[in-house]
Backbone as JSON, one array per atom type, in Angstrom:
{
  "sequence": "MKILTIQDISCVGQCSLTVALPILSACGIETCVLPSAVLSTHTGGFSGWTFRDLTDDMPAIAAHWAKENIFFDALYTGYLGSARQIDITLDIRKNRLTPDGILIVDPAMADNGKLYTGFDQAFADRMASLCGAADIILPNITEACFMTGAEYRESGYDEAYIIDLMKRLSALGCKHVVLTGVSYDETKLGAAVWHSAESRIEYYFHERLPVRSHGTGDVYASAFCGALLRGHSILESATIAADFTVDSIRKTMGDASHWYGVKFEEAIPGLVRALGD",
  "N": [[-22.46, 0.92, 1.21], [-20.98, 0.86, 4.45], [-18.33, 0.05, 6.58], [-16.89, -0.07, 9.86], [-14.0, -0.28, 11.29], [-12.19, -1.51, 13.96], [-9.16, -1.36, 15.87], [-5.66, -1.46, 16.3], [-3.08, 0.84, 15.06], [-0.1, -0.07, 13.6], [2.32, 1.44, 12.64], [4.6, 0.8, 10.89], [4.8, -2.28, 9.34], [2.92, -3.92, 8.19], [0.25, -4.71, 9.28], [-2.9, -5.09, 10.93], [-4.56, -1.67, 11.18], [-3.44, -0.58, 9.05], [-3.21, -2.71, 7.15], [-5.93, -3.41, 7.16], [-7.54, -1.11, 6.01], [-6.58, -0.57, 3.32], [-7.19, -2.91, 1.97], [-10.01, -3.42, 2.58], [-10.95, -1.11, 1.24], [-10.16, -1.55, -1.33], [-11.65, -3.52, -1.99], [-14.04, -2.26, -2.4], [-15.49, -1.0, -0.55], [-16.78, 1.33, 1.64], [-14.61, 2.44, 4.25], [-14.34, 3.09, 7.61], [-12.54, 4.04, 10.34], [-11.49, 3.15, 13.81], [-8.94, 3.87, 15.75], [-7.32, 1.92, 18.21], [-4.9, 2.12, 19.3], [-1.68, 3.36, 18.67], [1.24, 2.4, 17.39], [4.77, 2.24, 16.97], [5.93, 0.31, 15.44], [4.87, -3.09, 14.67], [4.86, -5.69, 17.17], [6.33, -8.18, 16.76], [9.14, -9.18, 16.39], [10.67, -6.73, 16.18], [12.17, -4.29, 18.3], [12.1, -2.05, 21.14], [10.04, -0.64, 20.26], [7.3, 1.97, 20.15], [4.43, 3.01, 21.97], [1.29, 4.15, 22.15], [-1.71, 4.31, 24.03], [-4.81, 4.65, 23.04], [-7.45, 4.41, 24.24], [-8.7, 6.26, 25.89], [-9.72, 8.01, 24.26], [-11.41, 6.94, 22.79], [-14.44, 6.74, 23.58], [-15.19, 9.41, 23.25], [-14.81, 9.93, 20.48], [-16.8, 8.23, 19.55], [-19.08, 9.44, 20.69], [-19.04, 11.67, 19.36], [-19.78, 10.62, 16.94], [-22.2, 9.86, 17.31], [-23.68, 12.37, 17.83], [-23.43, 13.41, 15.28], [-25.16, 11.58, 14.02], [-24.17, 9.34, 12.8], [-23.96, 6.22, 11.32], [-23.21, 2.85, 10.91], [-22.87, -0.09, 8.74], [-21.69, -2.33, 9.19], [-19.4, -3.91, 11.53], [-16.23, -4.38, 12.33], [-13.76, -6.0, 14.26], [-10.57, -6.11, 15.23], [-7.35, -6.39, 16.78], [-7.7, -5.83, 19.95], [-6.79, -3.78, 23.01], [-7.43, -4.03, 25.68], [-9.88, -4.79, 28.23], [-11.64, -2.84, 28.61], [-11.68, -1.72, 26.25], [-13.19, -3.5, 24.89], [-15.47, -3.38, 26.05], [-16.29, -0.74, 25.32], [-16.37, -1.33, 22.45], [-18.78, -3.02, 22.35], [-20.6, -1.17, 23.16], [-20.47, 0.54, 21.15], [-21.48, -1.17, 18.97], [-24.14, -1.51, 19.91], [-25.18, 1.05, 19.85], [-24.14, 2.36, 17.42], [-24.41, 0.78, 15.13], [-26.49, -0.02, 12.11], [-30.04, -1.14, 11.96], [-29.84, -3.68, 10.55], [-27.34, -4.08, 10.47], [-23.9, -5.95, 10.94], [-21.84, -7.47, 13.09], [-18.53, -8.61, 13.02], [-16.11, -10.48, 14.61], [-12.63, -10.9, 14.96], [-10.88, -12.24, 16.99], [-8.24, -11.35, 17.99], [-5.71, -12.46, 19.91], [-4.09, -14.69, 20.61], [-1.85, -17.28, 19.54], [-0.32, -20.36, 18.51], [-0.78, -21.81, 20.63], [-0.44, -19.98, 22.81], [-1.12, -17.06, 24.63], [-0.99, -13.6, 23.54], [1.75, -11.32, 24.57], [0.9, -9.48, 27.57], [-1.77, -10.4, 27.63], [-4.33, -12.09, 29.45], [-6.11, -14.98, 31.16], [-8.36, -13.68, 31.95], [-8.76, -11.59, 30.21], [-9.23, -13.15, 27.93], [-11.62, -14.34, 28.57], [-13.24, -12.19, 28.66], [-13.14, -11.53, 26.13], [-14.51, -13.47, 24.91], [-17.17, -12.97, 25.5], [-17.5, -10.53, 23.77], [-17.53, -12.27, 21.47], [-19.6, -13.78, 21.79], [-21.64, -11.73, 21.07], [-21.34, -11.58, 18.4], [-22.16, -11.78, 14.95], [-20.41, -13.11, 13.33], [-17.57, -14.92, 13.82], [-13.87, -15.03, 13.81], [-11.86, -16.8, 14.7], [-8.44, -18.35, 15.44], [-7.41, -21.63, 16.24], [-5.87, -21.79, 18.92], [-7.05, -19.33, 20.0], [-9.76, -20.15, 20.11], [-9.57, -22.31, 22.02], [-8.77, -20.79, 24.31], [-10.87, -19.28, 24.78], [-13.03, -21.1, 25.17], [-12.16, -23.15, 26.88], [-11.52, -25.53, 26.04], [-9.14, -28.15, 25.46], [-6.0, -27.66, 24.06], [-4.69, -28.41, 21.01], [-2.26, -28.65, 18.86], [-1.65, -30.37, 16.57], [-2.49, -33.55, 15.13], [-5.28, -33.83, 15.75], [-8.8, -34.77, 15.09], [-11.55, -34.74, 12.9], [-13.79, -34.97, 14.84], [-12.82, -33.26, 17.12], [-12.62, -30.78, 16.08], [-15.28, -29.99, 15.3], [-16.43, -30.42, 18.1], [-14.93, -28.05, 19.14], [-16.18, -26.05, 17.53], [-18.83, -26.39, 18.38], [-18.64, -25.43, 21.02], [-17.67, -23.0, 20.85], [-19.91, -21.85, 19.29], [-21.91, -22.13, 21.31], [-21.24, -19.86, 22.76], [-22.79, -17.87, 21.81], [-22.5, -16.8, 19.17], [-23.48, -16.46, 15.68], [-22.18, -17.79, 13.39], [-19.22, -19.39, 12.81], [-15.85, -18.96, 11.76], [-13.35, -20.96, 11.73], [-9.76, -20.79, 11.73], [-6.84, -22.17, 10.34], [-7.12, -24.75, 10.32], [-6.23, -28.18, 9.81], [-6.37, -31.4, 8.71], [-4.45, -32.86, 7.55], [-0.92, -32.99, 6.55], [-0.18, -31.72, 4.33], [-2.05, -29.74, 3.8], [-3.88, -26.74, 4.51], [-6.39, -24.84, 6.03], [-9.66, -23.37, 6.42], [-12.49, -23.94, 8.69], [-15.96, -23.53, 8.5], [-18.78, -23.01, 10.42], [-21.91, -23.25, 10.78], [-24.23, -21.96, 13.11], [-27.23, -22.31, 13.68], [-27.87, -24.51, 12.14], [-26.1, -26.45, 12.92], [-23.83, -27.26, 11.14], [-21.14, -28.02, 9.24], [-18.6, -26.56, 6.95], [-15.86, -26.68, 4.66], [-12.85, -25.18, 3.63], [-9.71, -25.76, 2.12], [-6.09, -25.24, 1.36], [-3.04, -25.34, -0.28], [-0.44, -25.98, 2.18], [1.85, -23.72, 2.97], [5.43, -23.62, 3.59], [6.26, -21.7, 5.21], [6.01, -19.1, 7.99], [4.27, -16.19, 8.58], [4.26, -12.67, 9.36], [1.27, -10.78, 10.29], [-0.68, -12.05, 8.58], [-3.22, -12.91, 9.59], [-4.6, -10.71, 9.98], [-4.55, -9.88, 7.13], [-6.2, -11.77, 5.96], [-8.66, -11.7, 7.55], [-9.53, -9.08, 6.98], [-9.74, -9.26, 4.19], [-11.88, -11.29, 4.08], [-14.08, -9.77, 5.31], [-14.28, -7.92, 3.42], [-15.28, -9.41, 1.08], [-17.46, -10.76, 2.02], [-19.28, -8.35, 2.47], [-19.37, -7.75, 0.01], [-21.23, -9.42, -1.01], [-20.76, -12.03, -1.16], [-21.1, -15.43, 0.15], [-20.64, -16.95, 3.38], [-18.96, -19.17, 3.36], [-17.74, -18.72, 0.77], [-16.53, -16.17, 0.91], [-14.64, -17.13, 2.94], [-13.07, -18.74, 1.43], [-12.21, -16.82, -0.85], [-10.8, -15.15, 0.67], [-8.67, -16.79, 2.09], [-7.37, -17.66, -0.23], [-6.29, -15.22, -1.26], [-4.61, -14.35, 0.85], [-2.74, -16.59, 0.81], [-1.66, -16.09, -1.93], [-0.6, -13.49, -1.31], [1.42, -14.31, 0.41], [2.97, -16.07, -1.15], [4.17, -14.07, -2.79], [5.68, -12.87, -1.43], [7.7, -14.8, -0.41], [11.18, -15.68, -0.3], [12.14, -13.23, -0.38], [14.09, -12.07, 1.86], [14.49, -9.57, 3.34], [12.15, -8.74, 3.73], [10.68, -9.35, 5.89], [8.98, -8.76, 7.83], [6.14, -8.94, 7.25], [3.52, -9.41, 4.86], [3.43, -8.98, 1.2], [0.96, -7.93, 0.48], [-0.15, -6.07, -0.93], [0.72, -6.37, -3.79], [-0.93, -8.41, -4.34], [-3.57, -7.5, -4.55], [-4.89, -7.09, -7.09], [-5.63, -9.58, -7.87], [-7.13, -10.38, -5.91], [-9.47, -8.45, -6.3], [-10.23, -9.36, -8.59], [-11.3, -11.88, -7.99], [-13.57, -11.25, -6.44], [-15.35, -10.28, -8.25], [-18.0, -8.6, -10.07]],
  "CA": [[-22.11, -0.02, 2.22], [-20.01, 1.36, 5.37], [-17.85, -0.65, 7.72], [-16.08, 0.49, 10.75], [-12.87, -1.4, 12.04], [-11.69, -1.03, 15.42], [-7.95, -2.09, 15.91], [-4.55, -0.57, 16.28], [-2.27, 1.15, 14.02], [1.33, -0.31, 13.73], [2.8, 2.32, 11.5], [5.39, -0.24, 10.05], [4.81, -3.46, 9.81], [1.84, -4.48, 7.37], [-0.8, -5.36, 10.03], [-4.04, -4.08, 11.91], [-5.27, -0.87, 10.5], [-2.68, -0.37, 7.59], [-3.7, -3.78, 6.15], [-7.5, -3.42, 6.96], [-7.86, 0.11, 5.41], [-6.35, -0.74, 1.96], [-7.82, -4.18, 1.8], [-11.49, -3.2, 2.41], [-11.12, -0.12, 0.34], [-9.74, -2.26, -2.66], [-13.06, -4.32, -2.13], [-15.1, -1.3, -2.87], [-16.21, -0.96, 0.94], [-16.31, 2.31, 2.48], [-14.0, 1.92, 5.43], [-13.78, 4.07, 8.62], [-11.89, 3.46, 11.35], [-11.31, 3.68, 15.17], [-7.71, 3.31, 16.21], [-7.3, 1.54, 19.69], [-3.45, 2.38, 19.7], [-0.63, 3.61, 17.7], [2.75, 1.71, 17.8], [5.63, 2.77, 15.92], [5.97, -0.93, 14.41], [4.23, -4.08, 15.3], [5.57, -6.23, 18.37], [6.78, -9.49, 16.31], [10.62, -9.11, 15.81], [11.12, -5.38, 16.43], [12.39, -4.03, 19.65], [11.95, -0.6, 21.29], [8.75, 0.28, 19.85], [6.53, 2.97, 20.85], [3.05, 2.54, 22.14], [0.25, 5.12, 22.57], [-2.97, 3.72, 24.06], [-6.17, 5.55, 22.63], [-8.72, 3.77, 24.97], [-9.47, 7.37, 26.58], [-10.12, 8.97, 23.03], [-12.5, 6.11, 21.98], [-15.66, 7.18, 23.78], [-15.35, 10.67, 22.69], [-14.99, 9.68, 19.13], [-18.14, 7.67, 19.35], [-20.09, 10.41, 21.06], [-19.16, 12.78, 18.24], [-20.7, 10.12, 15.76], [-23.76, 9.91, 17.83], [-24.01, 13.72, 17.69], [-23.61, 13.68, 13.75], [-26.11, 10.7, 13.45], [-23.43, 8.49, 11.89], [-24.05, 4.72, 11.59], [-22.27, 1.68, 10.11], [-23.58, -1.34, 8.07], [-20.67, -3.67, 9.64], [-18.21, -3.48, 12.5], [-15.32, -5.44, 12.15], [-12.72, -5.76, 15.3], [-9.08, -6.77, 15.24], [-6.63, -6.35, 18.23], [-8.29, -4.74, 21.15], [-5.88, -4.03, 23.72], [-7.84, -4.09, 26.94], [-11.18, -5.24, 28.66], [-12.18, -1.76, 28.57], [-11.83, -1.51, 24.8], [-14.27, -4.35, 24.45], [-16.81, -2.65, 26.48], [-16.41, 0.32, 24.28], [-16.87, -1.83, 21.21], [-20.13, -3.57, 22.39], [-21.41, 0.07, 23.32], [-20.81, 0.86, 19.64], [-22.21, -2.2, 18.35], [-25.41, -1.35, 20.46], [-25.49, 2.26, 19.23], [-23.86, 2.92, 16.22], [-24.86, -0.02, 13.86], [-27.6, 0.17, 11.55], [-30.64, -2.21, 12.34], [-29.56, -4.84, 10.14], [-25.87, -4.22, 10.81], [-23.49, -6.98, 11.45], [-20.64, -7.63, 13.87], [-17.57, -9.68, 12.71], [-14.92, -10.3, 15.4], [-11.31, -11.48, 15.0], [-10.51, -12.19, 18.39], [-6.76, -11.33, 17.97], [-5.1, -12.44, 21.07], [-3.24, -15.95, 20.8], [-1.59, -18.19, 18.59], [0.47, -21.43, 18.71], [-0.83, -22.23, 22.15], [-0.05, -18.99, 23.94], [-1.61, -15.59, 24.62], [-0.08, -12.65, 23.2], [1.93, -10.55, 25.71], [-0.17, -8.5, 27.95], [-3.19, -10.76, 27.87], [-4.37, -13.21, 30.46], [-7.19, -15.84, 30.85], [-9.53, -13.07, 32.21], [-8.92, -10.96, 29.08], [-9.72, -14.08, 27.03], [-13.03, -14.52, 28.85], [-13.87, -10.93, 28.29], [-13.23, -11.62, 24.59], [-15.63, -14.64, 24.62], [-18.42, -12.23, 25.67], [-17.69, -9.96, 22.6], [-17.6, -13.15, 20.27], [-21.07, -14.19, 21.93], [-22.46, -10.89, 20.49], [-21.24, -11.48, 17.18], [-22.8, -12.45, 13.88], [-19.33, -14.05, 12.64], [-16.17, -14.72, 14.52], [-12.86, -15.52, 12.86], [-10.64, -17.22, 15.74], [-7.52, -19.69, 15.24], [-7.52, -22.76, 17.35], [-5.47, -21.3, 19.9], [-7.95, -18.28, 20.51], [-10.91, -20.96, 20.44], [-9.33, -22.98, 23.3], [-8.78, -20.2, 25.44], [-12.28, -18.77, 25.13], [-13.81, -22.18, 25.54], [-11.57, -23.89, 27.6], [-11.19, -26.82, 25.35], [-7.66, -28.8, 25.31], [-5.37, -27.17, 22.8], [-3.9, -29.49, 20.18], [-1.59, -27.99, 17.55], [-1.89, -31.24, 15.57], [-2.9, -34.88, 15.53], [-6.63, -34.04, 15.91], [-9.67, -35.21, 13.71], [-12.87, -33.79, 12.71], [-14.57, -34.74, 16.12], [-12.16, -32.35, 17.84], [-12.77, -29.39, 15.56], [-16.63, -29.92, 15.66], [-16.58, -30.09, 19.4], [-14.66, -26.79, 19.34], [-17.17, -25.23, 16.96], [-19.88, -26.34, 18.96], [-18.26, -24.75, 22.29], [-17.64, -21.54, 20.33], [-21.39, -21.56, 18.94], [-22.45, -21.91, 22.63], [-21.02, -18.32, 23.33], [-24.0, -16.95, 21.35], [-22.48, -16.23, 17.7], [-24.27, -17.29, 14.62], [-21.45, -18.29, 12.64], [-17.77, -19.38, 13.17], [-14.78, -19.33, 10.71], [-12.14, -21.24, 12.47], [-8.77, -20.73, 10.89], [-5.59, -22.93, 10.7], [-7.5, -26.19, 10.52], [-5.64, -29.02, 9.05], [-6.15, -33.01, 8.83], [-3.28, -33.47, 6.43], [0.23, -32.18, 6.65], [0.01, -31.06, 3.23], [-3.12, -29.06, 3.41], [-4.43, -26.13, 5.62], [-7.45, -24.11, 5.83], [-10.67, -23.01, 7.4], [-13.65, -24.72, 8.87], [-16.93, -22.74, 8.63], [-19.73, -23.63, 11.16], [-23.49, -22.61, 10.96], [-24.73, -22.54, 14.56], [-28.43, -22.65, 13.7], [-28.01, -25.55, 11.43], [-25.0, -27.44, 13.25], [-23.53, -27.66, 9.75], [-19.73, -27.67, 9.05], [-17.98, -26.62, 5.66], [-14.53, -26.39, 4.87], [-12.11, -25.0, 2.5], [-8.4, -26.1, 2.2], [-5.33, -24.81, 0.38], [-1.79, -25.84, 0.03], [0.24, -25.6, 3.33], [3.14, -23.1, 2.59], [6.37, -23.82, 4.46], [6.68, -20.52, 6.11], [5.22, -18.22, 8.73], [4.51, -14.69, 8.28], [3.6, -11.49, 10.32], [0.12, -9.91, 9.83], [-1.47, -12.81, 7.89], [-4.25, -13.1, 10.13], [-5.32, -9.44, 9.64], [-4.88, -9.98, 5.7], [-7.27, -12.84, 6.01], [-9.96, -11.23, 8.36], [-9.96, -7.94, 6.11], [-10.49, -9.79, 2.69], [-12.85, -11.95, 4.32], [-14.97, -8.85, 5.45], [-14.62, -7.25, 2.17], [-15.96, -10.48, 0.23], [-18.74, -10.77, 2.57], [-19.92, -7.3, 2.18], [-19.69, -7.74, -1.64], [-22.54, -10.08, -1.27], [-20.48, -13.5, -1.1], [-21.57, -16.22, 1.28], [-19.55, -17.02, 4.41], [-17.78, -20.07, 2.58], [-17.23, -18.06, -0.32], [-15.7, -15.16, 1.56], [-13.32, -17.75, 3.65], [-12.08, -19.13, 0.21], [-11.53, -15.75, -1.4], [-9.73, -14.6, 1.84], [-7.31, -17.67, 2.13], [-6.69, -17.54, -1.78], [-5.57, -13.96, -1.31], [-3.58, -14.48, 1.88], [-1.7, -17.56, 0.15], [-1.01, -15.21, -2.8], [0.22, -12.43, -0.62], [2.62, -14.98, 1.09], [3.85, -16.43, -2.33], [4.67, -12.87, -3.63], [6.84, -12.48, -0.43], [8.77, -15.69, -0.32], [12.37, -15.58, -1.13], [12.71, -11.73, -0.15], [14.46, -12.17, 3.53], [14.44, -8.36, 3.93], [10.54, -8.53, 3.93], [10.24, -10.48, 7.0], [7.71, -8.3, 8.93], [4.9, -8.75, 6.92], [3.66, -9.8, 3.41], [3.35, -8.16, 0.11], [-0.38, -8.17, 0.19], [-0.64, -4.82, -2.18], [0.66, -6.97, -5.12], [-1.89, -9.44, -4.6], [-4.83, -7.07, -4.58], [-5.66, -7.21, -8.3], [-6.33, -10.8, -7.73], [-8.52, -10.09, -4.92], [-10.55, -7.81, -6.87], [-10.92, -10.24, -9.79], [-12.08, -12.85, -7.21], [-14.75, -10.46, -5.99], [-16.39, -10.28, -9.39], [-18.7, -7.47, -10.56]],
  "C": [[-20.91, 0.69, 3.23], [-19.71, 0.39, 6.46], [-16.9, 0.19, 8.67], [-15.15, -0.63, 11.25], [-12.23, -0.77, 13.09], [-10.44, -1.73, 15.74], [-6.91, -1.08, 15.95], [-3.76, -0.28, 15.03], [-0.94, 0.92, 14.36], [1.81, 0.44, 12.43], [3.75, 1.8, 10.42], [5.31, -1.59, 10.52], [3.75, -4.57, 9.05], [0.81, -5.49, 8.38], [-1.91, -4.49, 10.44], [-4.59, -3.11, 10.84], [-4.52, -0.58, 9.08], [-2.89, -1.52, 6.61], [-5.21, -3.43, 5.73], [-8.07, -2.31, 6.1], [-7.89, -0.19, 3.93], [-7.06, -1.92, 1.48], [-9.4, -3.96, 1.5], [-11.76, -2.16, 1.45], [-11.12, -0.78, -1.0], [-11.13, -3.0, -2.87], [-14.08, -3.38, -2.43], [-16.06, -0.62, -1.57], [-15.63, 0.51, 1.44], [-15.81, 2.19, 3.86], [-13.68, 3.15, 6.5], [-13.32, 3.51, 9.67], [-11.63, 4.1, 12.91], [-10.11, 2.94, 15.72], [-7.74, 3.1, 17.85], [-6.05, 1.97, 20.19], [-2.81, 2.88, 18.47], [0.66, 3.14, 18.25], [3.62, 2.2, 16.62], [5.82, 1.56, 14.73], [5.18, -2.03, 15.31], [5.25, -4.63, 16.39], [6.35, -7.54, 17.98], [8.06, -9.17, 15.72], [11.17, -7.66, 15.94], [11.28, -5.19, 17.91], [12.45, -2.47, 19.82], [10.82, 0.06, 20.66], [7.96, 1.02, 20.77], [5.15, 2.3, 21.06], [2.38, 3.58, 22.73], [-1.14, 4.51, 22.6], [-3.95, 4.83, 23.99], [-7.16, 5.22, 23.42], [-9.29, 5.15, 25.43], [-10.14, 8.2, 25.46], [-11.41, 8.13, 22.5], [-13.85, 6.63, 22.24], [-15.94, 8.6, 23.36], [-15.65, 10.84, 21.26], [-16.41, 8.98, 18.65], [-19.23, 8.46, 19.77], [-20.22, 11.51, 20.06], [-20.03, 12.09, 17.13], [-21.92, 10.02, 16.21], [-24.47, 11.27, 17.56], [-24.49, 14.05, 16.24], [-24.49, 12.67, 13.13], [-25.31, 9.85, 12.37], [-23.65, 6.95, 12.35], [-23.36, 3.77, 10.76], [-23.02, 0.3, 9.83], [-23.01, -2.64, 8.79], [-19.75, -3.06, 10.62], [-17.57, -4.58, 12.65], [-14.08, -5.07, 13.2], [-11.64, -6.61, 15.04], [-8.6, -6.87, 16.77], [-7.17, -5.28, 19.13], [-7.25, -4.89, 22.41], [-6.16, -4.17, 25.36], [-9.34, -4.66, 27.16], [-12.05, -4.17, 28.33], [-12.56, -1.45, 27.31], [-13.0, -2.36, 24.3], [-15.5, -3.93, 24.93], [-17.06, -1.58, 25.54], [-16.86, -0.21, 22.92], [-18.25, -2.26, 21.29], [-21.06, -2.25, 22.55], [-21.7, 0.44, 21.77], [-21.6, -0.05, 18.85], [-23.84, -1.85, 18.62], [-26.18, 0.26, 19.76], [-25.31, 3.06, 17.77], [-24.1, 2.02, 14.72], [-26.16, 0.06, 13.33], [-28.41, -1.14, 11.85], [-30.32, -3.5, 11.87], [-27.93, -5.08, 9.87], [-25.44, -5.52, 11.4], [-22.35, -6.75, 12.13], [-19.61, -8.65, 13.8], [-16.28, -9.28, 13.53], [-13.69, -11.29, 15.18], [-10.62, -11.37, 16.34], [-8.79, -12.45, 18.55], [-5.96, -11.29, 19.16], [-4.07, -13.57, 21.39], [-2.79, -16.44, 19.57], [-0.54, -19.3, 19.24], [0.4, -21.68, 20.14], [-0.69, -21.25, 23.23], [-0.8, -17.77, 23.52], [-0.56, -14.56, 24.18], [0.36, -12.02, 24.38], [1.15, -9.45, 26.25], [-1.67, -8.98, 28.33], [-3.03, -11.86, 28.78], [-5.89, -13.97, 30.42], [-8.69, -14.71, 31.12], [-9.86, -12.27, 30.96], [-9.66, -11.88, 27.99], [-11.44, -14.49, 27.39], [-13.98, -13.4, 28.45], [-14.33, -10.88, 26.65], [-14.29, -12.49, 23.97], [-16.91, -13.86, 24.75], [-18.64, -11.41, 24.49], [-17.92, -11.08, 21.37], [-19.05, -13.7, 20.45], [-21.98, -13.17, 21.34], [-22.29, -10.98, 19.16], [-21.91, -12.17, 16.16], [-21.54, -13.64, 13.32], [-18.11, -13.56, 13.42], [-15.12, -15.54, 13.76], [-11.7, -15.87, 13.8], [-9.65, -18.34, 15.11], [-8.1, -20.58, 16.36], [-7.14, -22.4, 18.62], [-6.45, -20.47, 20.71], [-9.29, -19.02, 20.94], [-10.81, -21.7, 21.73], [-9.39, -22.06, 24.38], [-10.14, -19.57, 25.76], [-13.12, -19.89, 25.63], [-13.49, -23.25, 26.63], [-11.45, -25.36, 27.36], [-9.45, -27.0, 25.54], [-7.23, -28.15, 24.07], [-4.59, -28.41, 22.19], [-3.54, -28.76, 18.96], [-1.61, -28.78, 16.26], [-2.42, -32.54, 15.9], [-4.56, -34.95, 15.92], [-7.32, -34.55, 14.74], [-10.7, -34.27, 13.99], [-13.64, -33.77, 13.89], [-14.16, -33.73, 16.91], [-12.73, -31.0, 17.32], [-14.36, -29.47, 15.57], [-17.06, -29.68, 17.0], [-16.15, -28.66, 19.78], [-15.59, -25.78, 18.69], [-18.28, -25.27, 17.87], [-19.82, -25.6, 20.52], [-18.2, -23.37, 21.83], [-19.24, -20.98, 19.88], [-22.24, -21.19, 20.62], [-22.2, -20.58, 23.47], [-22.09, -17.48, 22.87], [-23.7, -16.54, 19.78], [-23.24, -17.07, 16.93], [-23.47, -18.19, 13.69], [-19.98, -18.39, 13.11], [-16.98, -19.7, 11.86], [-13.44, -19.51, 11.53], [-10.95, -21.46, 11.6], [-7.68, -21.76, 11.31], [-6.01, -24.35, 11.09], [-6.65, -27.14, 9.38], [-5.56, -30.6, 9.59], [-5.05, -33.55, 8.26], [-2.09, -32.42, 6.56], [0.54, -31.27, 5.23], [-0.98, -29.8, 2.87], [-3.4, -28.05, 4.8], [-5.53, -25.16, 5.43], [-8.49, -23.66, 6.75], [-11.99, -23.83, 7.41], [-14.75, -23.68, 9.04], [-18.2, -23.45, 9.46], [-20.97, -22.64, 11.22], [-24.2, -23.05, 12.25], [-26.26, -23.17, 14.36], [-28.88, -24.12, 13.0], [-27.17, -26.86, 11.89], [-24.5, -27.98, 12.2], [-22.02, -27.05, 9.66], [-19.36, -27.63, 7.64], [-16.56, -26.45, 5.78], [-14.07, -25.8, 3.48], [-10.6, -25.16, 2.56], [-7.56, -25.59, 1.11], [-4.18, -25.59, 0.77], [-1.0, -25.23, 1.28], [1.51, -25.09, 2.84], [4.13, -23.41, 3.83], [6.99, -22.55, 5.19], [5.54, -19.99, 7.01], [5.13, -16.9, 8.58], [3.73, -13.93, 9.1], [2.33, -11.12, 9.46], [-0.93, -10.89, 8.83], [-2.99, -12.99, 8.18], [-5.09, -11.87, 9.92], [-5.49, -9.38, 8.03], [-6.05, -10.77, 5.54], [-8.58, -12.14, 6.47], [-10.56, -9.9, 7.53], [-10.49, -8.32, 4.96], [-11.74, -10.68, 2.98], [-14.24, -10.94, 4.63], [-15.35, -8.2, 4.29], [-15.44, -8.18, 1.12], [-17.27, -10.47, 0.71], [-19.54, -9.51, 2.28], [-20.18, -6.74, 0.78], [-20.79, -8.6, -1.98], [-22.15, -11.56, -1.43], [-20.98, -14.24, 0.04], [-20.26, -16.45, 2.19], [-18.54, -17.97, 3.82], [-16.96, -19.37, 1.5], [-16.17, -16.98, -0.03], [-14.56, -15.95, 2.2], [-12.45, -18.21, 2.49], [-11.45, -18.02, -0.44], [-10.35, -15.2, -0.37], [-8.62, -15.5, 1.8], [-6.56, -17.62, 0.77], [-5.73, -16.4, -1.67], [-4.5, -13.75, -0.11], [-2.5, -15.42, 1.34], [-0.76, -16.85, -0.91], [-0.26, -14.4, -2.27], [1.59, -13.22, -0.07], [3.53, -15.39, 0.05], [4.62, -15.22, -2.77], [5.89, -12.3, -2.63], [8.01, -13.51, -0.3], [9.84, -15.5, -0.78], [12.79, -14.14, -0.67], [12.8, -11.78, 1.46], [14.34, -10.58, 4.02], [13.04, -7.97, 4.07], [10.17, -9.39, 4.98], [9.24, -10.18, 7.81], [6.38, -8.3, 8.63], [4.91, -9.49, 5.5], [3.2, -8.76, 2.4], [1.91, -8.05, -0.42], [-0.82, -7.08, -0.95], [-0.5, -5.56, -3.42], [-0.28, -8.27, -5.22], [-3.42, -9.06, -4.87], [-5.5, -7.24, -5.97], [-6.17, -8.64, -8.43], [-7.27, -10.99, -6.93], [-9.76, -9.53, -5.44], [-11.1, -8.56, -8.11], [-11.92, -11.52, -9.17], [-13.51, -12.49, -6.88], [-15.8, -10.51, -7.26], [-16.86, -8.73, -9.59], [-19.58, -7.18, -9.27]]
}
């Protein structure tokens, strides 16, 4: 089993490829990478960071893979910095995935009701097209709203709101939706899983921790992909990924010097146990 993940490298900060590569590898999945950019640190809380856009390098890398007849069983995308990178990703999906290969998209572009710096609605619309081509998407509620035009609600919503959001996402064309950050109770947080063909919803909730941490979306998405490719169902994968992310946060709480990410490395033994044989 071989997966390709396309996202940036933040050299310091425990996110994107520096999270995806070790987590997927720990899951026993051969992990190949296509960096979309290189940053000295991630952009959350650091200042003066460097940024090198690798968009122009991506087509040549893919062309070399074609020459070498290299294919992938799965493609997992994280932070993509431009609409052009989305187009490149779609081309790789078409030409470098095996016939039964799957596309998993984490549309990492927004949170807390706002788009990340550098993104606009036009980018969100293009990301919606990538999600429409996916087998599984992993948006948070903010990203879901930007891609579907739904009203954003941070809290106070009910199941009808979430189901409507899921149906809107399903209408983009994806087969399954894993919506993160769902909560009907102030003490619980979790994920809702929507199966488009059956119009069926499933949930997994865990204790809501009183902290916000950088990089947890990447930790979650990477563990989800690892569990899925190890043969677990979508709901099982969402559960394993959530428990791993919560454990990573717990192992970081109380260490004020580690504000820039979570100590996911210390939680990897638990992830491996959860995956089973």
